[in-house]
């Protein structure tokens, strides 16, 4: 009987151009909550109250309080075996584009551990970065500073124009960061294989990248313990946690 894990491992090894597409599930074993599964953030909170420009306009204190809580939660997490295996694999072979929907910085942290101090060579963050701010008026980027959300008056302000800062993430109804989705689309369409890790595949336009890769002829490998929107197009399907499977796919034999 052919071993699917060995087959997928060989397909990844031989591919010239690879896309690794990650979602919240790759960080789940680090302790970062996912969005839709058991314990998911969108089970306990309403995105329209917290993750839209309208929510910021309506109740900026509440929005900032929630993001400050998430920053604290993620800051206490460390990369897991899946982040580590991806970072080491990407650092030692060309032709890989790492595309993540995650706003945490665990891929970057793992890349530093793997000896790539500036992060993975090609990391495309489709939904922005939790540890960054930008101005809600002039859109100027600012590094994430401490947040005092005790009252609207104490919230962080833009050093350039004085308007309210906001987290540097993509909210519902917003465009993805300029150029990033285009680069991801080009990488997906040009890939020989797309390794999908820990995403339900339900949030567009990001979710469409895997279908675009498949339509352009890429082989699809999916690692996720639960059902995903990609199960019908996956040639290789591993129904197990990322920390268990990804090191076996990408790590040293
Ligand atoms: P979801 O919460 O929708 O899906 C997470 C996926 O990870 C599910 O399919 C889980 O089964 C899987 N999972 C859980 N634990 C896992 C593990 N240990 N190993 C592998 N997989 C595991 O999260 P995303 O698909 O990433 O958008 O969500 C996409 C976007 O929706 C997010 O980027 C965010 C959210 O709204 C924005 O913030 C714009």
PDB file of N, CA, C and O in Angstrom, residues 17-63:
ATOM      1  N   UNK A  17       8.138  24.864  -7.634  1.00  0.00           N
ATOM      2  CA  UNK A  17       7.526  26.023  -6.993  1.00  0.00           C
ATOM      3  C   UNK A  17       6.401  25.568  -6.058  1.00  0.00           C
ATOM      4  O   UNK A  17       5.502  24.837  -6.475  1.00  0.00           O
ATOM      5  N   UNK A  18       6.519  25.988  -4.831  1.00  0.00           N
ATOM      6  CA  UNK A  18       5.610  25.516  -3.780  1.00  0.00           C
ATOM      7  C   UNK A  18       4.943  26.715  -3.113  1.00  0.00           C
ATOM      8  O   UNK A  18       5.607  27.725  -2.837  1.00  0.00           O
ATOM      9  N   UNK A  19       3.659  26.581  -2.862  1.00  0.00           N
ATOM     10  CA  UNK A  19       2.972  27.537  -1.995  1.00  0.00           C
ATOM     11  C   UNK A  19       2.575  26.803  -0.725  1.00  0.00           C
ATOM     12  O   UNK A  19       2.037  25.689  -0.777  1.00  0.00           O
ATOM     13  N   UNK A  20       2.881  27.415   0.415  1.00  0.00           N
ATOM     14  CA  UNK A  20       2.362  26.928   1.694  1.00  0.00           C
ATOM     15  C   UNK A  20       1.356  27.975   2.160  1.00  0.00           C
ATOM     16  O   UNK A  20       1.693  29.160   2.273  1.00  0.00           O
ATOM     17  N   UNK A  21       0.119  27.535   2.368  1.00  0.00           N
ATOM     18  CA  UNK A  21      -0.977  28.452   2.686  1.00  0.00           C
ATOM     19  C   UNK A  21      -1.494  28.099   4.075  1.00  0.00           C
ATOM     20  O   UNK A  21      -1.990  26.988   4.279  1.00  0.00           O
ATOM     21  N   UNK A  22      -1.341  29.005   5.023  1.00  0.00           N
ATOM     22  CA  UNK A  22      -1.701  28.664   6.402  1.00  0.00           C
ATOM     23  C   UNK A  22      -2.855  29.515   6.917  1.00  0.00           C
ATOM     24  O   UNK A  22      -3.081  30.640   6.478  1.00  0.00           O
ATOM     25  N   UNK A  23      -3.546  28.936   7.896  1.00  0.00           N
ATOM     26  CA  UNK A  23      -4.627  29.638   8.593  1.00  0.00           C
ATOM     27  C   UNK A  23      -4.477  29.429  10.088  1.00  0.00           C
ATOM     28  O   UNK A  23      -3.454  28.900  10.569  1.00  0.00           O
ATOM     29  N   UNK A  24      -5.514  29.818  10.801  1.00  0.00           N
ATOM     30  CA  UNK A  24      -5.459  29.835  12.263  1.00  0.00           C
ATOM     31  C   UNK A  24      -5.039  28.488  12.855  1.00  0.00           C
ATOM     32  O   UNK A  24      -4.403  28.434  13.912  1.00  0.00           O
ATOM     33  N   UNK A  25      -5.357  27.391  12.169  1.00  0.00           N
ATOM     34  CA  UNK A  25      -5.055  26.076  12.708  1.00  0.00           C
ATOM     35  C   UNK A  25      -3.565  25.810  12.872  1.00  0.00           C
ATOM     36  O   UNK A  25      -3.170  25.009  13.735  1.00  0.00           O
ATOM     37  N   UNK A  26      -2.722  26.472  12.086  1.00  0.00           N
ATOM     38  CA  UNK A  26      -1.278  26.223  12.233  1.00  0.00           C
ATOM     39  C   UNK A  26      -0.775  26.766  13.572  1.00  0.00           C
ATOM     40  O   UNK A  26       0.228  26.294  14.106  1.00  0.00           O
ATOM     41  N   UNK A  27      -1.505  27.737  14.114  1.00  0.00           N
ATOM     42  CA  UNK A  27      -1.091  28.329  15.393  1.00  0.00           C
ATOM     43  C   UNK A  27      -1.889  27.772  16.568  1.00  0.00           C
ATOM     44  O   UNK A  27      -1.649  28.163  17.715  1.00  0.00           O
ATOM     45  N   UNK A  28      -2.840  26.872  16.296  1.00  0.00           N
ATOM     46  CA  UNK A  28      -3.718  26.378  17.370  1.00  0.00           C
ATOM     47  C   UNK A  28      -2.913  25.675  18.464  1.00  0.00           C
ATOM     48  O   UNK A  28      -3.163  25.863  19.660  1.00  0.00           O
ATOM     49  N   UNK A  29      -1.932  24.859  18.050  1.00  0.00           N
ATOM     50  CA  UNK A  29      -1.153  24.128  19.066  1.00  0.00           C
ATOM     51  C   UNK A  29      -0.186  25.037  19.834  1.00  0.00           C
ATOM     52  O   UNK A  29       0.413  24.617  20.827  1.00  0.00           O
ATOM     53  N   UNK A  30      -0.062  26.286  19.382  1.00  0.00           N
ATOM     54  CA  UNK A  30       0.711  27.276  20.145  1.00  0.00           C
ATOM     55  C   UNK A  30      -0.154  27.946  21.205  1.00  0.00           C
ATOM     56  O   UNK A  30       0.356  28.728  22.009  1.00  0.00           O
ATOM     57  N   UNK A  31      -1.483  27.704  21.121  1.00  0.00           N
ATOM     58  CA  UNK A  31      -2.393  28.322  22.083  1.00  0.00           C
ATOM     59  C   UNK A  31      -3.140  29.524  21.536  1.00  0.00           C
ATOM     60  O   UNK A  31      -3.865  30.193  22.277  1.00  0.00           O
ATOM     61  N   UNK A  32      -2.964  29.828  20.237  1.00  0.00           N
ATOM     62  CA  UNK A  32      -3.703  30.944  19.624  1.00  0.00           C
ATOM     63  C   UNK A  32      -5.083  30.415  19.214  1.00  0.00           C
ATOM     64  O   UNK A  32      -5.155  29.425  18.484  1.00  0.00           O
ATOM     65  N   UNK A  33      -6.169  31.050  19.673  1.00  0.00           N
ATOM     66  CA  UNK A  33      -7.492  30.531  19.317  1.00  0.00           C
ATOM     67  C   UNK A  33      -7.761  30.640  17.817  1.00  0.00           C
ATOM     68  O   UNK A  33      -7.322  31.593  17.181  1.00  0.00           O
ATOM     69  N   UNK A  34      -8.476  29.658  17.269  1.00  0.00           N
ATOM     70  CA  UNK A  34      -8.935  29.763  15.874  1.00  0.00           C
ATOM     71  C   UNK A  34     -10.188  30.653  15.870  1.00  0.00           C
ATOM     72  O   UNK A  34     -10.549  31.230  16.905  1.00  0.00           O
ATOM     73  N   UNK A  35     -10.841  30.736  14.727  1.00  0.00           N
ATOM     74  CA  UNK A  35     -12.003  31.624  14.625  1.00  0.00           C
ATOM     75  C   UNK A  35     -13.334  30.887  14.688  1.00  0.00           C
ATOM     76  O   UNK A  35     -14.280  31.353  15.296  1.00  0.00           O
ATOM     77  N   UNK A  36     -13.386  29.708  14.021  1.00  0.00           N
ATOM     78  CA  UNK A  36     -14.707  29.093  13.818  1.00  0.00           C
ATOM     79  C   UNK A  36     -14.900  27.734  14.498  1.00  0.00           C
ATOM     80  O   UNK A  36     -16.020  27.306  14.672  1.00  0.00           O
ATOM     81  N   UNK A  37     -13.836  27.075  14.874  1.00  0.00           N
ATOM     82  CA  UNK A  37     -13.980  25.742  15.471  1.00  0.00           C
ATOM     83  C   UNK A  37     -14.402  25.850  16.932  1.00  0.00           C
ATOM     84  O   UNK A  37     -14.745  26.933  17.409  1.00  0.00           O
ATOM     85  N   UNK A  38     -14.358  24.731  17.678  1.00  0.00           N
ATOM     86  CA  UNK A  38     -14.655  24.777  19.109  1.00  0.00           C
ATOM     87  C   UNK A  38     -13.691  25.755  19.795  1.00  0.00           C
ATOM     88  O   UNK A  38     -12.495  25.720  19.528  1.00  0.00           O
ATOM     89  N   UNK A  39     -14.210  26.647  20.609  1.00  0.00           N
ATOM     90  CA  UNK A  39     -13.363  27.637  21.280  1.00  0.00           C
ATOM     91  C   UNK A  39     -12.947  28.780  20.359  1.00  0.00           C
ATOM     92  O   UNK A  39     -12.129  29.626  20.732  1.00  0.00           O
ATOM     93  N   UNK A  40     -13.502  28.813  19.129  1.00  0.00           N
ATOM     94  CA  UNK A  40     -13.122  29.843  18.156  1.00  0.00           C
ATOM     95  C   UNK A  40     -13.592  31.230  18.578  1.00  0.00           C
ATOM     96  O   UNK A  40     -14.624  31.371  19.245  1.00  0.00           O
ATOM     97  N   UNK A  41     -12.815  32.246  18.184  1.00  0.00           N
ATOM     98  CA  UNK A  41     -13.124  33.623  18.593  1.00  0.00           C
ATOM     99  C   UNK A  41     -14.506  34.063  18.120  1.00  0.00           C
ATOM    100  O   UNK A  41     -15.228  34.748  18.850  1.00  0.00           O
ATOM    101  N   UNK A  42     -14.882  33.646  16.897  1.00  0.00           N
ATOM    102  CA  UNK A  42     -16.183  34.106  16.382  1.00  0.00           C
ATOM    103  C   UNK A  42     -17.354  33.304  16.953  1.00  0.00           C
ATOM    104  O   UNK A  42     -18.498  33.528  16.590  1.00  0.00           O
ATOM    105  N   UNK A  43     -17.060  32.373  17.855  1.00  0.00           N
ATOM    106  CA  UNK A  43     -18.146  31.724  18.613  1.00  0.00           C
ATOM    107  C   UNK A  43     -18.486  32.580  19.839  1.00  0.00           C
ATOM    108  O   UNK A  43     -19.616  32.597  20.301  1.00  0.00           O
ATOM    109  N   UNK A  44     -17.462  33.250  20.378  1.00  0.00           N
ATOM    110  CA  UNK A  44     -17.664  34.006  21.613  1.00  0.00           C
ATOM    111  C   UNK A  44     -17.895  35.495  21.352  1.00  0.00           C
ATOM    112  O   UNK A  44     -18.460  36.177  22.205  1.00  0.00           O
ATOM    113  N   UNK A  45     -17.427  35.990  20.204  1.00  0.00           N
ATOM    114  CA  UNK A  45     -17.521  37.429  19.921  1.00  0.00           C
ATOM    115  C   UNK A  45     -18.161  37.627  18.554  1.00  0.00           C
ATOM    116  O   UNK A  45     -18.010  36.784  17.665  1.00  0.00           O
ATOM    117  N   UNK A  46     -18.799  38.786  18.369  1.00  0.00           N
ATOM    118  CA  UNK A  46     -19.408  39.101  17.073  1.00  0.00           C
ATOM    119  C   UNK A  46     -18.440  39.961  16.276  1.00  0.00           C
ATOM    120  O   UNK A  46     -18.088  41.062  16.717  1.00  0.00           O
ATOM    121  N   UNK A  47     -18.011  39.484  15.095  1.00  0.00           N
ATOM    122  CA  UNK A  47     -17.048  40.265  14.329  1.00  0.00           C
ATOM    123  C   UNK A  47     -17.541  41.672  14.010  1.00  0.00           C
ATOM    124  O   UNK A  47     -16.747  42.620  13.996  1.00  0.00           O
ATOM    125  N   UNK A  48     -18.854  41.838  13.835  1.00  0.00           N
ATOM    126  CA  UNK A  48     -19.343  43.172  13.479  1.00  0.00           C
ATOM    127  C   UNK A  48     -19.210  44.165  14.634  1.00  0.00           C
ATOM    128  O   UNK A  48     -19.237  45.373  14.424  1.00  0.00           O
ATOM    129  N   UNK A  49     -19.012  43.656  15.868  1.00  0.00           N
ATOM    130  CA  UNK A  49     -18.802  44.556  17.016  1.00  0.00           C
ATOM    131  C   UNK A  49     -17.335  44.924  17.196  1.00  0.00           C
ATOM    132  O   UNK A  49     -17.007  45.849  17.947  1.00  0.00           O
ATOM    133  N   UNK A  50     -16.430  44.159  16.559  1.00  0.00           N
ATOM    134  CA  UNK A  50     -15.008  44.264  16.909  1.00  0.00           C
ATOM    135  C   UNK A  50     -14.058  44.395  15.729  1.00  0.00           C
ATOM    136  O   UNK A  50     -12.934  44.863  15.894  1.00  0.00           O
ATOM    137  N   UNK A  51     -14.471  43.947  14.575  1.00  0.00           N
ATOM    138  CA  UNK A  51     -13.517  43.837  13.461  1.00  0.00           C
ATOM    139  C   UNK A  51     -14.077  44.454  12.183  1.00  0.00           C
ATOM    140  O   UNK A  51     -14.025  43.854  11.111  1.00  0.00           O
ATOM    141  N   UNK A  52     -14.586  45.676  12.321  1.00  0.00           N
ATOM    142  CA  UNK A  52     -15.029  46.444  11.150  1.00  0.00           C
ATOM    143  C   UNK A  52     -14.705  47.918  11.413  1.00  0.00           C
ATOM    144  O   UNK A  52     -14.617  48.342  12.577  1.00  0.00           O
ATOM    145  N   UNK A  53     -14.551  48.726  10.359  1.00  0.00           N
ATOM    146  CA  UNK A  53     -14.342  50.170  10.560  1.00  0.00           C
ATOM    147  C   UNK A  53     -15.529  50.793  11.284  1.00  0.00           C
ATOM    148  O   UNK A  53     -15.353  51.725  12.088  1.00  0.00           O
ATOM    149  N   UNK A  54     -16.744  50.275  11.053  1.00  0.00           N
ATOM    150  CA  UNK A  54     -17.938  50.822  11.715  1.00  0.00           C
ATOM    151  C   UNK A  54     -17.863  50.581  13.225  1.00  0.00           C
ATOM    152  O   UNK A  54     -18.270  51.438  14.025  1.00  0.00           O
ATOM    153  N   UNK A  55     -17.361  49.412  13.614  1.00  0.00           N
ATOM    154  CA  UNK A  55     -17.213  49.116  15.046  1.00  0.00           C
ATOM    155  C   UNK A  55     -16.235  50.100  15.687  1.00  0.00           C
ATOM    156  O   UNK A  55     -16.479  50.592  16.799  1.00  0.00           O
ATOM    157  N   UNK A  56     -15.141  50.412  14.987  1.00  0.00           N
ATOM    158  CA  UNK A  56     -14.169  51.371  15.542  1.00  0.00           C
ATOM    159  C   UNK A  56     -14.814  52.744  15.708  1.00  0.00           C
ATOM    160  O   UNK A  56     -14.609  53.407  16.732  1.00  0.00           O
ATOM    161  N   UNK A  57     -15.597  53.154  14.716  1.00  0.00           N
ATOM    162  CA  UNK A  57     -16.246  54.467  14.795  1.00  0.00           C
ATOM    163  C   UNK A  57     -17.267  54.497  15.935  1.00  0.00           C
ATOM    164  O   UNK A  57     -17.401  55.493  16.643  1.00  0.00           O
ATOM    165  N   UNK A  58     -17.956  53.379  16.133  1.00  0.00           N
ATOM    166  CA  UNK A  58     -19.031  53.313  17.131  1.00  0.00           C
ATOM    167  C   UNK A  58     -18.479  53.226  18.546  1.00  0.00           C
ATOM    168  O   UNK A  58     -18.916  53.931  19.442  1.00  0.00           O
ATOM    169  N   UNK A  59     -17.516  52.338  18.743  1.00  0.00           N
ATOM    170  CA  UNK A  59     -17.021  52.097  20.106  1.00  0.00           C
ATOM    171  C   UNK A  59     -15.522  51.779  20.064  1.00  0.00           C
ATOM    172  O   UNK A  59     -15.108  50.628  20.214  1.00  0.00           O
ATOM    173  N   UNK A  60     -14.685  52.803  19.839  1.00  0.00           N
ATOM    174  CA  UNK A  60     -13.241  52.556  19.683  1.00  0.00           C
ATOM    175  C   UNK A  60     -12.609  51.930  20.929  1.00  0.00           C
ATOM    176  O   UNK A  60     -11.678  51.143  20.833  1.00  0.00           O
ATOM    177  N   UNK A  61     -13.157  52.258  22.088  1.00  0.00           N
ATOM    178  CA  UNK A  61     -12.582  51.705  23.321  1.00  0.00           C
ATOM    179  C   UNK A  61     -12.753  50.185  23.369  1.00  0.00           C
ATOM    180  O   UNK A  61     -11.823  49.443  23.670  1.00  0.00           O
ATOM    181  N   UNK A  62     -13.954  49.727  22.997  1.00  0.00           N
ATOM    182  CA  UNK A  62     -14.240  48.288  23.011  1.00  0.00           C
ATOM    183  C   UNK A  62     -13.332  47.556  22.007  1.00  0.00           C
ATOM    184  O   UNK A  62     -12.763  46.507  22.316  1.00  0.00           O
ATOM    185  N   UNK A  63     -13.206  48.142  20.808  1.00  0.00           N
ATOM    186  CA  UNK A  63     -12.381  47.509  19.771  1.00  0.00           C
ATOM    187  C   UNK A  63     -10.939  47.411  20.253  1.00  0.00           C
ATOM    188  O   UNK A  63     -10.317  46.347  20.176  1.00  0.00           O
TER     189      UNK A  63
END
